[in-house]
Short mmCIF file of C-alpha atoms and ligand atoms in Angstrom, two decimals:
data_model
loop_
_atom_site.label_atom_id
_atom_site.label_comp_id
_atom_site.label_asym_id
_atom_site.label_seq_id
_atom_site.Cartn_x
_atom_site.Cartn_y
_atom_site.Cartn_z
CA UNK A 1 181.51 34.80 143.73
CA UNK A 2 182.09 33.56 140.22
CA UNK A 3 184.47 33.62 137.29
CA UNK A 4 182.66 34.56 134.08
CA UNK A 5 184.39 33.39 130.92
CA UNK A 6 184.38 35.22 127.58
CA UNK A 7 185.64 33.17 124.64
CA UNK A 8 185.64 32.89 120.88
CA UNK A 9 183.27 30.41 119.24
CA UNK A 10 184.87 30.41 115.78
CA UNK A 11 188.51 30.42 114.56
CA UNK A 12 189.63 33.44 116.60
CA UNK A 13 189.50 37.21 115.99
CA UNK A 14 185.82 37.39 116.89
CA UNK A 15 186.32 40.69 118.74
CA UNK A 16 187.09 39.37 122.24
CA UNK A 17 189.36 42.29 123.16
CA UNK A 18 186.70 44.88 122.39
CA UNK A 19 184.00 43.20 124.48
CA UNK A 20 186.29 42.38 127.43
CA UNK A 21 187.08 46.10 127.59
CA UNK A 22 183.36 46.94 127.54
CA UNK A 23 182.50 44.39 130.27
CA UNK A 24 185.48 45.09 132.57
CA UNK A 25 183.70 47.72 134.74
CA UNK A 26 181.47 44.87 136.06
CA UNK A 27 184.48 42.96 137.48
CA UNK A 28 187.21 43.25 140.08
CA UNK A 29 189.81 41.58 137.89
CA UNK A 30 190.40 40.40 134.31
CA UNK A 31 192.58 37.37 133.60
CA UNK A 32 194.02 35.58 130.61
CA UNK A 33 194.03 31.79 131.03
CA UNK A 34 195.66 30.33 127.90
CA UNK A 35 197.49 31.18 124.70
CA UNK A 36 200.17 33.78 124.38
CA UNK A 37 201.33 36.38 121.87
CA UNK A 38 199.68 34.42 119.07
CA UNK A 39 196.66 36.44 120.20
CA UNK A 40 196.01 39.94 118.91
CA UNK A 41 193.12 41.63 120.70
CA UNK A 42 192.09 45.00 119.31
CA UNK A 43 190.47 47.77 121.32
CA UNK A 44 189.33 51.15 120.09
CA UNK A 45 188.20 54.13 122.12
CA UNK A 46 188.63 57.91 122.12
CA UNK A 47 190.03 57.73 118.60
CA UNK A 48 192.89 55.42 119.65
CA UNK A 49 193.50 51.83 118.64
CA UNK A 50 195.46 49.30 120.71
CA UNK A 51 196.42 45.70 119.98
CA UNK A 52 197.08 43.54 123.05
CA UNK A 53 198.86 40.22 122.82
CA UNK A 54 199.66 38.94 126.29
CA UNK A 55 198.21 41.67 128.50
CA UNK A 56 194.50 41.22 129.37
CA UNK A 57 192.03 43.58 127.70
CA UNK A 58 190.82 44.98 131.03
CA UNK A 59 193.97 47.08 131.34
CA UNK A 60 192.38 50.32 130.10
CA UNK A 61 189.46 50.42 132.52
CA UNK A 62 190.42 52.33 135.66
CA UNK A 63 192.27 50.54 138.37
CA UNK A 64 191.07 46.99 137.71
CA UNK A 65 193.57 44.21 138.44
CA UNK A 66 194.73 42.34 135.33
CA UNK A 67 196.32 38.91 135.71
CA UNK A 68 198.33 36.78 133.31
CA UNK A 69 197.31 33.32 134.52
CA UNK A 70 199.28 30.08 134.82
CA UNK A 71 197.86 28.69 131.55
CA UNK A 72 199.44 31.46 129.48
CA UNK A 73 202.80 31.24 127.67
CA UNK A 74 204.77 34.48 127.79
CA UNK A 75 207.53 35.77 125.50
CA UNK A 76 209.60 38.31 127.49
CA UNK A 77 210.78 40.17 124.38
CA UNK A 78 207.27 40.60 122.98
CA UNK A 79 205.94 41.42 126.44
CA UNK A 80 208.54 44.20 126.72
CA UNK A 81 207.49 45.65 123.37
CA UNK A 82 203.83 45.56 124.43
CA UNK A 83 204.53 47.21 127.80
CA UNK A 84 206.67 49.94 126.25
CA UNK A 85 204.03 50.74 123.68
CA UNK A 86 201.32 51.05 126.31
CA UNK A 87 203.49 53.12 128.61
CA UNK A 88 204.48 55.42 125.73
CA UNK A 89 200.79 56.11 125.16
CA UNK A 90 200.43 57.15 128.79
CA UNK A 91 199.00 53.97 130.32
CA UNK A 92 200.64 52.92 133.53
CA UNK A 93 200.36 49.19 134.16
CA UNK A 94 202.95 48.37 136.81
CA UNK A 95 200.59 48.45 139.75
CA UNK A 96 197.70 46.76 137.95
CA UNK A 97 199.28 43.86 136.11
CA UNK A 98 200.17 40.66 137.95
CA UNK A 99 201.87 37.62 136.43
CA UNK A 100 201.47 34.02 137.58
CA UNK A 101 204.69 32.31 138.68
CA UNK A 102 203.35 29.19 136.97
CA UNK A 103 202.99 30.77 133.50
CA UNK A 104 205.48 29.24 131.05
CA UNK A 105 208.21 31.15 129.24
CA UNK A 106 208.53 31.11 125.47
CA UNK A 107 212.29 30.77 124.91
CA UNK A 108 214.05 32.20 121.83
CA UNK A 109 214.60 28.63 120.59
CA UNK A 110 210.87 27.85 120.86
CA UNK A 111 210.31 30.40 118.11
CA UNK A 112 213.05 28.78 116.03
CA UNK A 113 211.56 25.32 116.59
CA UNK A 114 208.13 26.62 115.53
CA UNK A 115 209.66 27.87 112.27
CA UNK A 116 211.69 24.68 111.71
CA UNK A 117 208.65 22.42 112.25
CA UNK A 118 206.53 24.53 109.91
CA UNK A 119 209.21 24.50 107.19
CA UNK A 120 209.55 20.72 107.52
CA UNK A 121 205.79 20.27 107.05
CA UNK A 122 206.00 22.00 103.67
CA UNK A 123 202.54 22.16 102.09
CA UNK A 124 200.97 20.57 105.17
CA UNK A 125 202.06 23.47 107.38
CA UNK A 126 199.64 24.72 110.01
CA UNK A 127 200.26 28.37 109.24
CA UNK A 128 201.12 29.18 112.85
CA UNK A 129 201.72 32.72 114.02
CA UNK A 130 205.41 31.80 114.40
CA UNK A 131 205.49 32.81 118.06
CA UNK A 132 206.76 29.48 119.42
CA UNK A 133 203.40 28.52 120.92
CA UNK A 134 203.40 24.81 119.97
CA UNK A 135 206.98 24.09 121.11
CA UNK A 136 206.44 25.94 124.42
CA UNK A 137 203.30 23.95 125.27
CA UNK A 138 205.11 20.79 124.12
CA UNK A 139 207.85 21.47 126.68
CA UNK A 140 205.23 22.19 129.33
CA UNK A 141 203.45 18.88 128.77
CA UNK A 142 206.70 16.91 128.45
CA UNK A 143 207.82 18.51 131.73
CA UNK A 144 210.74 20.42 130.28
CA UNK A 145 209.36 23.94 130.47
CA UNK A 146 210.69 27.04 132.23
CA UNK A 147 208.26 29.09 134.24
CA UNK A 148 208.09 32.69 135.40
CA UNK A 149 208.85 31.49 138.93
CA UNK A 150 212.15 30.02 137.67
CA UNK A 151 213.42 33.55 136.98
CA UNK A 152 213.74 33.94 140.75
CA UNK A 153 215.94 30.86 141.22
CA UNK A 154 219.10 29.58 139.45
CA UNK A 155 217.66 30.78 136.16
CA UNK A 156 220.74 30.92 133.92
CA UNK A 157 221.54 27.25 134.45
CA UNK A 158 217.98 26.15 133.68
CA UNK A 159 217.97 28.38 130.60
CA UNK A 160 221.29 27.01 129.32
CA UNK A 161 220.10 23.41 129.73
CA UNK A 162 216.88 24.11 127.82
CA UNK A 163 218.70 25.91 125.00
CA UNK A 164 221.22 23.07 124.66
CA UNK A 165 218.36 20.60 124.35
CA UNK A 166 216.63 22.73 121.72
CA UNK A 167 219.84 23.19 119.72
CA UNK A 168 220.21 19.43 119.61
CA UNK A 169 216.68 19.09 118.19
CA UNK A 170 217.29 21.90 115.68
CA UNK A 171 220.46 20.14 114.44
CA UNK A 172 218.19 17.46 112.95
CA UNK A 173 216.46 20.03 110.76
CA UNK A 174 217.80 21.68 107.65
CA UNK A 175 217.27 25.07 109.26
CA UNK A 176 219.71 27.97 109.49
CA UNK A 177 219.42 30.38 112.40
CA UNK A 178 221.20 33.05 114.38
CA UNK A 179 220.32 32.96 118.04
CA UNK A 180 222.51 35.84 119.29
CA UNK A 181 220.29 38.78 118.34
CA UNK A 182 217.01 37.30 119.55
CA UNK A 183 218.66 36.07 122.73
CA UNK A 184 219.84 39.62 123.53
CA UNK A 185 216.31 41.03 123.11
CA UNK A 186 214.91 38.16 125.11
CA UNK A 187 217.15 38.84 128.12
CA UNK A 188 216.24 42.54 128.01
CA UNK A 189 212.66 41.28 128.28
CA UNK A 190 213.58 39.18 131.32
CA UNK A 191 215.01 42.29 133.02
CA UNK A 192 211.78 44.17 132.34
CA UNK A 193 209.69 41.24 133.56
CA UNK A 194 211.55 41.34 136.88
CA UNK A 195 210.12 44.81 137.51
CA UNK A 196 206.59 43.35 137.56
CA UNK A 197 204.87 41.54 140.42
CA UNK A 198 204.87 37.76 140.21
CA UNK A 199 202.07 36.07 142.14
CA UNK A 200 200.69 32.66 142.97
CA UNK A 201 197.68 33.62 140.93
CA UNK A 202 195.56 30.60 141.89
CA UNK A 203 195.61 31.86 145.50
CA UNK A 204 195.12 35.46 144.44
CA UNK A 205 192.08 34.67 142.28
CA UNK A 206 190.45 32.29 144.75
CA UNK A 207 190.91 34.88 147.51
CA UNK A 208 189.14 37.45 145.35
CA UNK A 209 186.26 35.03 144.80
CA UNK A 210 185.89 34.10 148.47
CA UNK A 211 185.88 37.78 149.42
CA UNK A 212 182.84 38.33 147.19
CA UNK A 213 184.55 39.69 144.05
CA UNK A 214 183.82 38.60 140.49
CA UNK A 215 186.45 37.88 137.87
CA UNK A 216 186.32 37.89 134.08
CA UNK A 217 188.41 35.28 132.23
CA UNK A 218 189.40 36.38 128.72
CA UNK A 219 189.86 33.62 126.17
CA UNK A 220 192.30 33.77 123.29
CA UNK A 221 191.92 32.11 119.88
CA UNK A 222 188.58 30.32 119.48
CA UNK A 223 186.78 27.03 120.00
CA UNK A 224 187.55 25.74 116.50
CA UNK A 225 191.26 26.21 117.33
CA UNK A 226 191.02 24.21 120.58
CA UNK A 227 193.64 21.46 120.69
CA UNK A 228 191.02 18.80 121.58
CA UNK A 229 187.83 20.00 119.91
CA UNK A 230 189.03 22.22 117.07
CA UNK A 231 189.89 21.28 113.48
CA UNK A 232 192.90 19.20 114.57
CA UNK A 233 195.76 19.29 113.60
CA UNK A 234 195.07 22.81 112.29
CA UNK A 235 194.62 24.21 115.78
CA UNK A 236 196.61 25.99 118.45
CA UNK A 237 198.25 24.08 121.31
CA UNK A 238 196.01 25.00 124.23
CA UNK A 239 192.45 24.43 125.44
CA UNK A 240 190.62 27.54 124.32
CA UNK A 241 187.24 26.33 125.63
CA UNK A 242 185.54 27.32 128.91
CA UNK A 243 187.00 24.30 130.74
CA UNK A 244 190.42 25.77 129.92
CA UNK A 245 189.68 28.61 132.33
CA UNK A 246 189.62 26.16 135.27
CA UNK A 247 193.05 24.71 134.48
CA UNK A 248 194.49 27.98 133.23
CA UNK A 249 193.60 29.85 136.42
CA UNK A 250 193.29 27.20 139.12
CA UNK A 251 189.59 27.68 139.79
CA UNK A 252 187.04 24.95 140.40
CA UNK A 253 184.38 24.23 137.73
CA UNK A 254 181.87 25.12 140.47
CA UNK A 255 183.19 28.68 140.33
CA UNK A 256 182.37 29.23 136.66
CA UNK A 257 179.42 31.62 136.21
CA UNK A 258 178.34 33.07 132.88
CA UNK A 259 179.97 31.81 129.69
CA UNK A 260 179.92 34.55 127.05
CA UNK A 261 180.28 33.06 123.59
CA UNK A 262 181.38 35.59 121.00
CA UNK A 263 181.03 35.20 117.22
CA UNK A 264 181.12 37.31 114.07
CA UNK A 265 177.92 37.68 112.05
CA UNK A 266 179.95 35.90 109.34
CA UNK A 267 183.11 33.82 109.78
CA UNK A 268 186.87 34.12 109.29
CA UNK A 269 189.96 31.98 109.67
CA UNK A 270 193.73 32.68 109.41
CA UNK A 271 196.24 29.97 108.56
CA UNK A 272 195.64 26.56 107.00
CA UNK A 273 192.93 24.02 107.68
CA UNK A 274 189.33 23.23 106.82
CA UNK A 275 186.70 25.99 106.65
CA UNK A 276 183.46 24.59 105.20
CA UNK A 277 181.73 27.93 104.58
CA UNK A 278 184.76 29.69 103.09
CA UNK A 279 183.95 31.92 100.09
CA UNK A 280 186.78 32.02 97.60
CA UNK A 281 184.87 34.39 95.34
CA UNK A 282 183.90 38.06 95.11
CA UNK A 283 181.59 37.77 98.14
CA UNK A 284 184.55 36.55 100.22
CA UNK A 285 186.64 39.46 98.91
CA UNK A 286 183.88 41.91 99.83
CA UNK A 287 183.67 40.53 103.37
CA UNK A 288 187.46 40.84 103.70
CA UNK A 289 187.57 44.42 102.49
CA UNK A 290 184.46 45.68 104.37
CA UNK A 291 185.48 43.84 107.56
CA UNK A 292 189.18 44.83 107.28
CA UNK A 293 189.96 41.17 107.72
CA UNK A 294 193.73 41.19 108.05
CA UNK A 295 195.48 39.59 111.03
CA UNK A 296 196.14 41.86 114.04
CA UNK A 297 199.41 39.98 114.70
CA UNK A 298 200.72 38.80 111.35
CA UNK A 299 198.87 41.10 108.91
CA UNK A 300 197.89 38.01 106.92
CA UNK A 301 194.61 38.27 104.99
CA UNK A 302 191.91 36.35 106.82
CA UNK A 303 189.88 33.79 104.91
CA UNK A 304 186.20 34.80 104.93
CA UNK A 305 182.87 33.02 104.62
CA UNK A 306 179.26 32.86 105.84
CA UNK A 307 178.42 32.09 109.44
CA UNK A 308 178.54 28.36 110.19
CA UNK A 309 175.74 27.49 112.61
CA UNK A 310 176.71 23.80 112.72
CA UNK A 311 180.15 24.72 114.07
CA UNK A 312 178.63 27.41 116.32
CA UNK A 313 176.13 24.98 117.82
CA UNK A 314 178.99 22.60 118.56
CA UNK A 315 180.91 25.44 120.23
CA UNK A 316 177.86 26.42 122.30
CA UNK A 317 177.57 22.84 123.59
CA UNK A 318 181.28 22.30 124.33
CA UNK A 319 181.54 25.61 126.21
CA UNK A 320 178.14 25.65 127.91
CA UNK A 321 177.54 29.13 126.50
CA UNK A 322 174.93 31.05 128.52
CA UNK A 323 174.98 34.35 126.58
CA UNK A 324 175.89 35.04 122.97
CA UNK A 325 177.61 38.15 121.63
CA UNK A 326 177.32 38.95 117.91
CA UNK A 327 180.10 41.06 116.40
CA UNK A 328 180.61 42.99 113.19
CA UNK A 329 176.99 42.90 112.09
CA UNK A 330 177.67 46.28 110.41
CA UNK A 331 179.98 44.52 107.93
CA UNK A 332 176.89 42.85 106.42
CA UNK A 333 175.01 46.16 106.04
CA UNK A 334 175.41 46.38 102.26
CA UNK A 335 174.64 42.79 101.32
CA UNK A 336 171.34 42.24 99.48
CA UNK A 337 171.41 38.59 100.63
CA UNK A 338 173.03 36.90 103.61
CA UNK A 339 173.51 33.19 104.09
CA UNK A 340 173.91 30.99 107.15
CA UNK A 341 175.01 27.37 107.07
CA UNK A 342 172.29 25.36 108.86
CA UNK A 343 173.48 21.80 108.12
CA UNK A 344 176.32 19.85 106.53
CA UNK A 345 175.77 17.32 103.78
CA UNK A 346 178.19 14.46 104.42
CA UNK A 347 178.17 11.33 102.24
CA UNK A 348 174.74 12.25 100.88
CA UNK A 349 173.19 12.77 104.33
CA UNK A 350 172.34 16.00 106.10
CA UNK A 351 173.52 16.50 109.66
CA UNK A 352 173.77 19.33 112.16
CA UNK A 353 176.43 17.52 114.20
CA UNK A 354 180.03 18.44 113.55
CA UNK A 355 181.72 15.36 112.05
CA UNK A 356 185.14 14.01 113.12
CA UNK A 357 186.81 15.46 110.05
CA UNK A 358 185.34 18.62 108.55
CA UNK A 359 187.85 18.64 105.70
CA UNK A 360 186.35 15.54 104.12
CA UNK A 361 183.51 16.10 101.63
CA UNK A 362 181.48 18.45 103.78
CA UNK A 363 179.03 20.53 101.77
CA UNK A 364 177.30 23.35 103.67
CA UNK A 365 173.53 23.63 103.37
CA UNK A 366 172.53 27.29 103.46
CA UNK A 367 169.48 29.26 104.47
CA UNK A 368 169.26 32.60 102.69
CA UNK A 369 168.15 35.78 104.44
CA UNK A 370 167.18 39.11 102.94
CA UNK A 371 169.83 41.73 103.76
CA UNK A 372 168.88 44.86 105.71
CA UNK A 373 170.86 47.25 103.47
CA UNK A 374 170.79 49.91 106.19
CA UNK A 375 173.87 51.29 107.96
CA UNK A 376 173.93 49.96 111.52
CA UNK A 377 177.16 51.43 112.84
CA UNK A 378 175.61 54.54 114.40
CA UNK A 379 172.72 52.67 116.03
CA UNK A 380 172.62 52.84 119.80
CA UNK A 381 169.62 50.75 120.72
CA UNK A 382 167.88 47.56 119.78
CA UNK A 383 164.75 49.52 118.86
CA UNK A 384 166.62 50.86 115.79
CA UNK A 385 167.41 47.41 114.38
CA UNK A 386 166.01 46.85 110.87
CA UNK A 387 163.43 44.04 110.63
CA UNK A 388 165.67 41.94 108.34
CA UNK A 389 168.45 42.10 110.93
CA UNK A 390 166.01 41.09 113.68
CA UNK A 391 164.97 38.09 111.56
CA UNK A 392 168.61 37.03 111.09
CA UNK A 393 169.35 37.47 114.80
CA UNK A 394 166.31 35.63 116.06
CA UNK A 395 166.91 32.71 113.67
CA UNK A 396 170.42 32.34 115.10
CA UNK A 397 169.17 32.57 118.70
CA UNK A 398 166.56 29.89 118.05
CA UNK A 399 169.00 27.62 116.20
CA UNK A 400 171.58 27.88 118.98
CA UNK A 401 169.08 27.97 121.85
CA UNK A 402 170.91 30.83 123.60
CA UNK A 403 170.02 34.57 123.64
CA UNK A 404 172.24 37.15 121.95
CA UNK A 405 172.78 39.72 124.71
CA UNK A 406 175.22 42.06 122.98
CA UNK A 407 175.34 43.21 119.36
CA UNK A 408 178.45 45.04 118.17
CA UNK A 409 178.04 47.47 115.27
CA UNK A 410 181.54 48.90 114.95
CA UNK A 411 185.07 48.62 116.37
CA UNK A 412 184.73 51.42 118.93
CA UNK A 413 183.94 50.75 122.58
CA UNK A 414 180.84 52.93 122.15
CA UNK A 415 179.47 50.93 119.21
CA UNK A 416 178.08 48.23 121.45
CA UNK A 417 174.39 47.53 121.99
CA UNK A 418 173.35 45.69 125.15
CA UNK A 419 170.00 43.86 125.06
P1 GDP B 501 190.04 39.31 118.97
O1 GDP B 501 191.32 38.60 118.68
O2 GDP B 501 188.90 38.35 119.19
O3 GDP B 501 190.14 40.30 120.09
O4 GDP B 501 189.66 40.12 117.65
P2 GDP B 501 190.69 40.98 116.73
O5 GDP B 501 191.03 42.23 117.44
O6 GDP B 501 191.80 40.13 116.26
O7 GDP B 501 189.78 41.22 115.46
C1 GDP B 501 188.57 41.90 115.54
C2 GDP B 501 188.66 43.11 114.59
O8 GDP B 501 187.36 43.59 114.34
C3 GDP B 501 189.43 44.27 115.17
O9 GDP B 501 190.07 44.97 114.12
C4 GDP B 501 188.34 45.12 115.80
O10 GDP B 501 188.69 46.51 115.89
C5 GDP B 501 187.22 44.93 114.82
N1 GDP B 501 185.85 44.97 115.36
C6 GDP B 501 185.42 44.51 116.57
N2 GDP B 501 184.08 44.63 116.64
C7 GDP B 501 183.65 45.16 115.49
C8 GDP B 501 182.36 45.49 114.95
O11 GDP B 501 181.32 45.29 115.57
N3 GDP B 501 182.35 46.02 113.69
C9 GDP B 501 183.45 46.23 112.96
N4 GDP B 501 183.33 46.74 111.74
N5 GDP B 501 184.69 45.93 113.43
C10 GDP B 501 184.79 45.39 114.66
P1 IMO B 502 193.10 35.71 118.80
O1 IMO B 502 193.20 35.56 120.31
C1 IMO B 502 193.17 33.77 114.91
C2 IMO B 502 195.84 30.31 114.47
C3 IMO B 502 197.04 30.46 113.55
C4 IMO B 502 197.20 29.03 113.08
C5 IMO B 502 196.85 28.22 114.33
C6 IMO B 502 198.05 27.78 115.15
O2 IMO B 502 193.58 37.02 118.31
O3 IMO B 502 191.72 35.34 118.34
P2 IMO B 502 199.76 29.05 116.76
O4 IMO B 502 200.68 30.19 116.51
O5 IMO B 502 198.77 29.28 117.86
O6 IMO B 502 200.49 27.74 116.94
O7 IMO B 502 198.92 28.88 115.39
O8 IMO B 502 196.03 29.06 115.12
N1 IMO B 502 195.75 31.35 115.52
C7 IMO B 502 194.86 32.34 115.51
N2 IMO B 502 193.95 32.71 114.59
N3 IMO B 502 193.24 34.44 116.06
C8 IMO B 502 194.13 34.08 117.02
O9 IMO B 502 194.16 34.64 118.25
C9 IMO B 502 195.03 33.01 116.74
N4 IMO B 502 196.03 32.42 117.43
C10 IMO B 502 196.45 31.40 116.69
O10 IMO B 502 196.74 31.34 112.49
O11 IMO B 502 196.22 28.73 112.12
MG1 MG B 503 192.82 38.55 117.19
#
């Protein structure tokens, strides 16, 4: 059988966690394939709210297997905090959560390096989540990383060598730090990690597929944060696109089935970098306050703007999206007018192709839609959709050439309309 991939088409925080939770009953297993605790995936059901960072969002649905794949970077201290929080709320994960031996460890010094690099960039900083993501992937690619599997073999020596190397790099930066406290927490995390099951997840997942099971791969971040195709250098350090699921899990491209592309009915971004449709006015403020657009991980206010169909079309192509999922349409309920960017004007010419550099003189060309001005959050079926919403939706489907199969009208699991 196949691996279906669900991933963000914008700059992250599209609502991936919520929809993975909703779709999980269809699958035997849910896996994360890239990113780490820079992610914050929110789920709401039965009046409770949970934010997951490294644990897949299928963890709350019965006895489904959840797997942290080889492409993920894991911080033991943050993982421990996440596990303890879930267990305190009565959710047992031990038997259901498996961790790839090939996943890389975020060391305490990776976090320090992340902070030192950001400080050195000054105004040009990326605005990272400060979780050590970039330095950990740097060590992976430069073949200096430590992996989960290393915990089982001569670990202290490997750790000491890595820390010594990082301290040497840090000595070149004007950056004060105290490693002792974070190191203590980190090793407590390692002890907790040892109580979980480590697996060769590429074998585990391929065995599931050959025995007729289907698997859902849960993306983190979004296409515009992809290290190759996003708004480089203001991106994360992994491949967030559908192809990332192959490398991040060890499955063949021939095994990829549906690609669910998820987007907000408007657009947000956290951190620095270009955002052509950003609204730095009252409309942007209204989107932020109605959409509660504050980071799930850092609490930072998210930058808000209209939906960018040029960027979305690019994301649809790069990922091979087969089904679209529109989130947070209810946030637009009160707007008398809604806009969608349908082209960019670059150097006097209109284009619908994403240019090399979207920070340079890109002016969005908008199409204006009449707002529906009807509350959508208690709707349960497509037949209740207001005509103005249908017009907005069908324009987007036609522009992107892919059907919208799910519309989300609120944060709760139940506020999800399948079409
Ligand atoms: P993720 O990182 O893609 O999983 O998304 P986040 O959890 O970071 O951000 C999505 C936010 O929107 C969370 O606070 C969700 O509870 C919330 N949310 C998800 N879907 C909807 C929706 O349809 N309507 C509204 N109003 N909120 C939603
Ligand atoms: P989820 O999975 C939104 C952004 C950061 C920063 C850039 C690089 O919840 O959608 P990093 O710490 O990865 O080196 O930061 O990427 N970023 C996210 N923005 N949602 C996320 O994850 C993000 N993960 C990283 O704000 O601009
Ligand atoms: Mg998020």
